[in-house]
Amino acid sequence: MTTAPVPPGAARFLRPRGHVIDGRVVPPIGGDTLPVEDPSTGEIFSHIPAGDAGDVAHAVQAARASFNAGTWSRADPAHRGRVLWALARSIRDQAEALAWLETRDSGKPIAEARADITGTAEILEYYAGLASQIFGQTTRVPGNNLGMVLREPAGVVGQITPWNFPLYVGAWKFAPALCCGCSVVLKPSELTSLTLLAAAELALAAGVPPGVFNVVSGTGASAGAALASHPDVDILAFTGGVVTGRKVLHARADLLRPTQLELGGKSPNIIFADADRVQAIAGAAFGIFYNQGENCNAGSRLLVHADIHDEVVAGLIARARAIRVLPPLDEQSQMGALVSAAHARKVAGHVEAAIAEGASLRCGGPAPRQGHFERGHWFLPTVLTDVAPTHRAFHEEIFGPVITVTKFSSDDEAIELANATEFGLAAGVWTADVKRALRCTQELRSGYVWINNYNPTPVEVPFGGVKSSGFGRDCGPQAVDTYTTWKTVLWSLAPFEDWYKH
Ligand code: NAD
């Protein structure tokens, strides 16, 4: 085993001394901390500040003050772009340290953590370029008026993020918000806060002014709920599960303030009989097993034409068995550990329930407690066949390395099965037939459709869902819609006409 060594820069961010608020590292007001566990061994290797409503109030106040001061909100957009570019550069310089921290914190393989960090730099570079490309509109309107419609930064933005792609999904939120000139208070998942606390420090060094990018760690019930219900947060952007999303939306409804939600999924991956089988099987495996299946857009429901079902299942099982489930810092690792004991129990419970309902376990399940599986939270790549649309496993997000396989016999049936879910985040289609592919893009009810591909989410195009998968979009120019408001200015070019003159 070749274990990735501890990179020189990692020690600086390994044991955070506090939140990052108003340009400083600030110990939590209550003085409490939360343990940080390595999911692959169960070892507690660090602690993070346990923020509460007081810490959140401090951060929101700092964000408001910085927003009002205009050091960032009214800065030249080109300047904001240069600073975001410098932050991207710094993240690239620190890439190995950040990837190492991400792997220890989340349990994902080091190779996948490196891809997250590169992706984070790409997100920042994209929004660095976009900063000078946010345009308003002008139009002549009746009465010889000039209508100017300005896009303005939305104000103080609260952001709450999950543990599966900590820095990468965090950057989906904070990069466009900073690009637009907002001031941010971000609450990372309590399970994986290290890289976002590090990013806030790197942002300061890159030139983001104090108070503009604050990160407060802590539990959802404490820091998260306080942020969601804070009356001075203009926009709240949330990524996480549906149950939490609903709570956040309730809190925001009471305040009558806008909210963006990126929630869960139960995404179909459809293999038609005319598909290139080798590629489709590889895509099905990658679609579910990447990041241990802890992926909001995981292709967790494989729908396969009956004529090729057995061949696809055999290929998928061979692939699943070949995946190297190894300690995540091992350079050879292709799948790491699940994020927590509670999550591993939940995934195991879903698989047991599926078997009880009639599904066949073809490979995988909880890893035997031996060797490097002895400690930590391990689950093997799992294939369940004979899964019917009535089964819970067909509907509920498992969020682990578990794929369900269901047969179909016609295009109509495939589309009906694909859409038979409360979610609508993503879908995959494998076919050689252009018309069939186009029909799917039109009829699948989801925010993202991959044709002969699965998983890539380049920052240039928007990401988000329909139905219970949420609303609003991360990525692309569309994210600017979340973090700006329109202001209309009507400028008269004619003498004022007195309504009461007669
Ligand atoms: P989660 O809903 O448990 O937690 C998400 C965040 O919300 C965390 O920071 C948590 O601390 C916080 N939180 C918890 N309770 C809260 C409360 N009452 N008020 C405010 N904040 C609270 O989700 P998770 O387990 O961290 O992540 C997994 C979920 O995230 C999955 O459902 C997955 O599909 C979803 N996800 C979606 C996307 C997407 O872009 N659509 C991306 C990644 C993950």
PDB file of N, CA and C and ligand atoms in Angstrom, residues 160-164 172 187-190 219-220 224-225 238-241 244 247-248 262-265 296 397 399 425 463, ligand 1:
ATOM      1  N   ILE A 160     -25.793  26.857   3.738  1.00  0.00           N
ATOM      2  CA  ILE A 160     -25.684  25.657   4.584  1.00  0.00           C
ATOM      3  C   ILE A 160     -25.378  24.487   3.656  1.00  0.00           C
ATOM      4  N   THR A 161     -24.313  23.742   3.948  1.00  0.00           N
ATOM      5  CA  THR A 161     -23.830  22.758   2.965  1.00  0.00           C
ATOM      6  C   THR A 161     -23.668  21.360   3.590  1.00  0.00           C
ATOM      7  N   PRO A 162     -23.633  20.328   2.750  1.00  0.00           N
ATOM      8  CA  PRO A 162     -23.581  18.932   3.218  1.00  0.00           C
ATOM      9  C   PRO A 162     -22.147  18.397   3.303  1.00  0.00           C
ATOM     10  N   TRP A 163     -22.034  17.114   3.638  1.00  0.00           N
ATOM     11  CA  TRP A 163     -20.722  16.527   3.910  1.00  0.00           C
ATOM     12  C   TRP A 163     -20.139  15.733   2.750  1.00  0.00           C
ATOM     13  N   ASN A 164     -20.899  15.535   1.679  1.00  0.00           N
ATOM     14  CA  ASN A 164     -20.415  14.577   0.680  1.00  0.00           C
ATOM     15  C   ASN A 164     -19.338  15.143  -0.258  1.00  0.00           C
ATOM     16  N   TRP A 172     -19.639  25.726  -4.966  1.00  0.00           N
ATOM     17  CA  TRP A 172     -20.828  25.982  -5.796  1.00  0.00           C
ATOM     18  C   TRP A 172     -21.658  27.116  -5.188  1.00  0.00           C
ATOM     19  N   LYS A 187     -22.294  27.814   6.726  1.00  0.00           N
ATOM     20  CA  LYS A 187     -22.238  26.799   7.790  1.00  0.00           C
ATOM     21  C   LYS A 187     -22.021  25.451   7.130  1.00  0.00           C
ATOM     22  N   PRO A 188     -20.792  24.914   7.223  1.00  0.00           N
ATOM     23  CA  PRO A 188     -20.542  23.599   6.611  1.00  0.00           C
ATOM     24  C   PRO A 188     -21.172  22.489   7.455  1.00  0.00           C
ATOM     25  N   SER A 189     -21.216  21.296   6.890  1.00  0.00           N
ATOM     26  CA  SER A 189     -21.674  20.152   7.684  1.00  0.00           C
ATOM     27  C   SER A 189     -20.722  19.946   8.865  1.00  0.00           C
ATOM     28  N   GLU A 190     -21.291  19.627  10.012  1.00  0.00           N
ATOM     29  CA  GLU A 190     -20.472  19.390  11.212  1.00  0.00           C
ATOM     30  C   GLU A 190     -19.573  18.165  11.035  1.00  0.00           C
ATOM     31  N   THR A 219     -23.348  22.311  14.663  1.00  0.00           N
ATOM     32  CA  THR A 219     -24.383  21.360  14.248  1.00  0.00           C
ATOM     33  C   THR A 219     -25.504  22.080  13.500  1.00  0.00           C
ATOM     34  N   GLY A 220     -26.297  21.279  12.797  1.00  0.00           N
ATOM     35  CA  GLY A 220     -27.446  21.841  12.091  1.00  0.00           C
ATOM     36  C   GLY A 220     -28.470  22.388  13.061  1.00  0.00           C
ATOM     37  N   GLY A 224     -26.915  25.805  12.256  1.00  0.00           N
ATOM     38  CA  GLY A 224     -27.682  25.794  11.003  1.00  0.00           C
ATOM     39  C   GLY A 224     -29.050  26.437  11.182  1.00  0.00           C
ATOM     40  N   ALA A 225     -29.772  26.014  12.215  1.00  0.00           N
ATOM     41  CA  ALA A 225     -31.120  26.561  12.450  1.00  0.00           C
ATOM     42  C   ALA A 225     -31.039  28.054  12.735  1.00  0.00           C
ATOM     43  N   PHE A 238     -29.293  26.491   0.436  1.00  0.00           N
ATOM     44  CA  PHE A 238     -29.127  25.260   1.223  1.00  0.00           C
ATOM     45  C   PHE A 238     -28.881  24.079   0.299  1.00  0.00           C
ATOM     46  N   THR A 239     -27.942  23.229   0.651  1.00  0.00           N
ATOM     47  CA  THR A 239     -27.805  21.927  -0.003  1.00  0.00           C
ATOM     48  C   THR A 239     -27.799  20.868   1.082  1.00  0.00           C
ATOM     49  N   GLY A 240     -28.671  19.901   0.948  1.00  0.00           N
ATOM     50  CA  GLY A 240     -28.757  18.829   1.940  1.00  0.00           C
ATOM     51  C   GLY A 240     -29.976  17.959   1.664  1.00  0.00           C
ATOM     52  N   GLY A 241     -30.448  17.279   2.682  1.00  0.00           N
ATOM     53  CA  GLY A 241     -31.555  16.342   2.511  1.00  0.00           C
ATOM     54  C   GLY A 241     -32.913  17.032   2.543  1.00  0.00           C
ATOM     55  N   THR A 244     -34.325  18.198   6.149  1.00  0.00           N
ATOM     56  CA  THR A 244     -33.729  19.451   6.615  1.00  0.00           C
ATOM     57  C   THR A 244     -34.174  20.607   5.724  1.00  0.00           C
ATOM     58  N   LYS A 247     -37.381  21.979   6.823  1.00  0.00           N
ATOM     59  CA  LYS A 247     -37.267  22.799   8.053  1.00  0.00           C
ATOM     60  C   LYS A 247     -36.740  24.188   7.712  1.00  0.00           C
ATOM     61  N   VAL A 248     -35.723  24.227   6.860  1.00  0.00           N
ATOM     62  CA  VAL A 248     -35.119  25.504   6.469  1.00  0.00           C
ATOM     63  C   VAL A 248     -36.163  26.384   5.773  1.00  0.00           C
ATOM     64  N   GLU A 262     -31.126  22.855  -2.835  1.00  0.00           N
ATOM     65  CA  GLU A 262     -30.610  21.725  -3.625  1.00  0.00           C
ATOM     66  C   GLU A 262     -30.743  20.508  -2.737  1.00  0.00           C
ATOM     67  N   LEU A 263     -31.662  19.622  -3.071  1.00  0.00           N
ATOM     68  CA  LEU A 263     -31.957  18.523  -2.149  1.00  0.00           C
ATOM     69  C   LEU A 263     -31.540  17.169  -2.733  1.00  0.00           C
ATOM     70  N   GLY A 264     -32.174  16.140  -2.294  1.00  0.00           N
ATOM     71  CA  GLY A 264     -31.747  14.788  -2.639  1.00  0.00           C
ATOM     72  C   GLY A 264     -32.192  14.356  -4.025  1.00  0.00           C
ATOM     73  N   GLY A 265     -31.949  13.092  -4.310  1.00  0.00           N
ATOM     74  CA  GLY A 265     -32.341  12.546  -5.596  1.00  0.00           C
ATOM     75  C   GLY A 265     -32.528  11.042  -5.531  1.00  0.00           C
ATOM     76  N   CYS A 296     -25.510  13.268  -4.440  1.00  0.00           N
ATOM     77  CA  CYS A 296     -26.922  13.637  -4.619  1.00  0.00           C
ATOM     78  C   CYS A 296     -27.445  13.199  -5.973  1.00  0.00           C
ATOM     79  N   GLU A 397     -34.013   7.634  -1.070  1.00  0.00           N
ATOM     80  CA  GLU A 397     -32.593   7.906  -1.301  1.00  0.00           C
ATOM     81  C   GLU A 397     -31.768   7.093  -0.301  1.00  0.00           C
ATOM     82  N   PHE A 399     -28.213   6.830  -0.572  1.00  0.00           N
ATOM     83  CA  PHE A 399     -27.021   7.670  -0.399  1.00  0.00           C
ATOM     84  C   PHE A 399     -25.781   6.854  -0.034  1.00  0.00           C
ATOM     85  N   LEU A 425     -33.708  15.203  -9.777  1.00  0.00           N
ATOM     86  CA  LEU A 425     -32.418  15.886  -9.820  1.00  0.00           C
ATOM     87  C   LEU A 425     -31.695  15.595 -11.131  1.00  0.00           C
ATOM     88  N   PHE A 463     -26.781  23.446 -12.322  1.00  0.00           N
ATOM     89  CA  PHE A 463     -27.084  22.181 -11.653  1.00  0.00           C
ATOM     90  C   PHE A 463     -28.197  22.439 -10.643  1.00  0.00           C
TER      91      PHE A 463
HETATM   92  P1  NAD B   1     -28.489  17.177   5.916  1.00  0.00           P
HETATM   93  O1  NAD B   1     -29.782  17.720   5.412  1.00  0.00           O
HETATM   94  O2  NAD B   1     -28.494  16.278   7.085  1.00  0.00           O
HETATM   95  O3  NAD B   1     -27.494  18.370   6.318  1.00  0.00           O
HETATM   96  C1  NAD B   1     -27.184  19.397   5.412  1.00  0.00           C
HETATM   97  C2  NAD B   1     -26.760  20.607   6.203  1.00  0.00           C
HETATM   98  O4  NAD B   1     -27.886  21.091   6.924  1.00  0.00           O
HETATM   99  C3  NAD B   1     -25.664  20.354   7.220  1.00  0.00           C
HETATM  100  O5  NAD B   1     -24.775  21.446   7.244  1.00  0.00           O
HETATM  101  C4  NAD B   1     -26.427  20.277   8.531  1.00  0.00           C
HETATM  102  O6  NAD B   1     -25.669  20.627   9.654  1.00  0.00           O
HETATM  103  C5  NAD B   1     -27.524  21.311   8.288  1.00  0.00           C
HETATM  104  N1  NAD B   1     -28.714  21.166   9.118  1.00  0.00           N
HETATM  105  C6  NAD B   1     -29.185  20.067   9.756  1.00  0.00           C
HETATM  106  N2  NAD B   1     -30.309  20.371  10.448  1.00  0.00           N
HETATM  107  C7  NAD B   1     -30.565  21.680  10.227  1.00  0.00           C
HETATM  108  C8  NAD B   1     -31.595  22.561  10.656  1.00  0.00           C
HETATM  109  N3  NAD B   1     -32.583  22.165  11.445  1.00  0.00           N
HETATM  110  N4  NAD B   1     -31.559  23.839  10.229  1.00  0.00           N
HETATM  111  C9  NAD B   1     -30.572  24.267   9.417  1.00  0.00           C
HETATM  112  N5  NAD B   1     -29.565  23.480   8.982  1.00  0.00           N
HETATM  113  C10 NAD B   1     -29.561  22.193   9.381  1.00  0.00           C
HETATM  114  O7  NAD B   1     -27.785  16.544   4.659  1.00  0.00           O
HETATM  115  P2  NAD B   1     -26.410  15.739   4.644  1.00  0.00           P
HETATM  116  O8  NAD B   1     -26.662  14.434   5.310  1.00  0.00           O
HETATM  117  O9  NAD B   1     -25.304  16.608   5.108  1.00  0.00           O
HETATM  118  O10 NAD B   1     -26.214  15.530   3.085  1.00  0.00           O
HETATM  119  C11 NAD B   1     -26.860  14.545   2.393  1.00  0.00           C
HETATM  120  C12 NAD B   1     -28.040  15.088   1.624  1.00  0.00           C
HETATM  121  O11 NAD B   1     -27.636  16.206   0.844  1.00  0.00           O
HETATM  122  C13 NAD B   1     -28.584  14.082   0.665  1.00  0.00           C
HETATM  123  O12 NAD B   1     -29.979  14.068   0.699  1.00  0.00           O
HETATM  124  C14 NAD B   1     -28.094  14.585  -0.686  1.00  0.00           C
HETATM  125  O13 NAD B   1     -28.866  14.163  -1.768  1.00  0.00           O
HETATM  126  C15 NAD B   1     -28.120  16.052  -0.486  1.00  0.00           C
HETATM  127  N6  NAD B   1     -27.218  16.724  -1.429  1.00  0.00           N
HETATM  128  C16 NAD B   1     -27.763  17.424  -2.461  1.00  0.00           C
HETATM  129  C17 NAD B   1     -26.939  18.046  -3.387  1.00  0.00           C
HETATM  130  C18 NAD B   1     -27.534  18.835  -4.517  1.00  0.00           C
HETATM  131  O14 NAD B   1     -26.826  19.623  -5.121  1.00  0.00           O
HETATM  132  N7  NAD B   1     -28.795  18.661  -4.834  1.00  0.00           N
HETATM  133  C19 NAD B   1     -25.545  17.964  -3.257  1.00  0.00           C
HETATM  134  C20 NAD B   1     -25.022  17.243  -2.192  1.00  0.00           C
HETATM  135  C21 NAD B   1     -25.883  16.623  -1.275  1.00  0.00           C
END
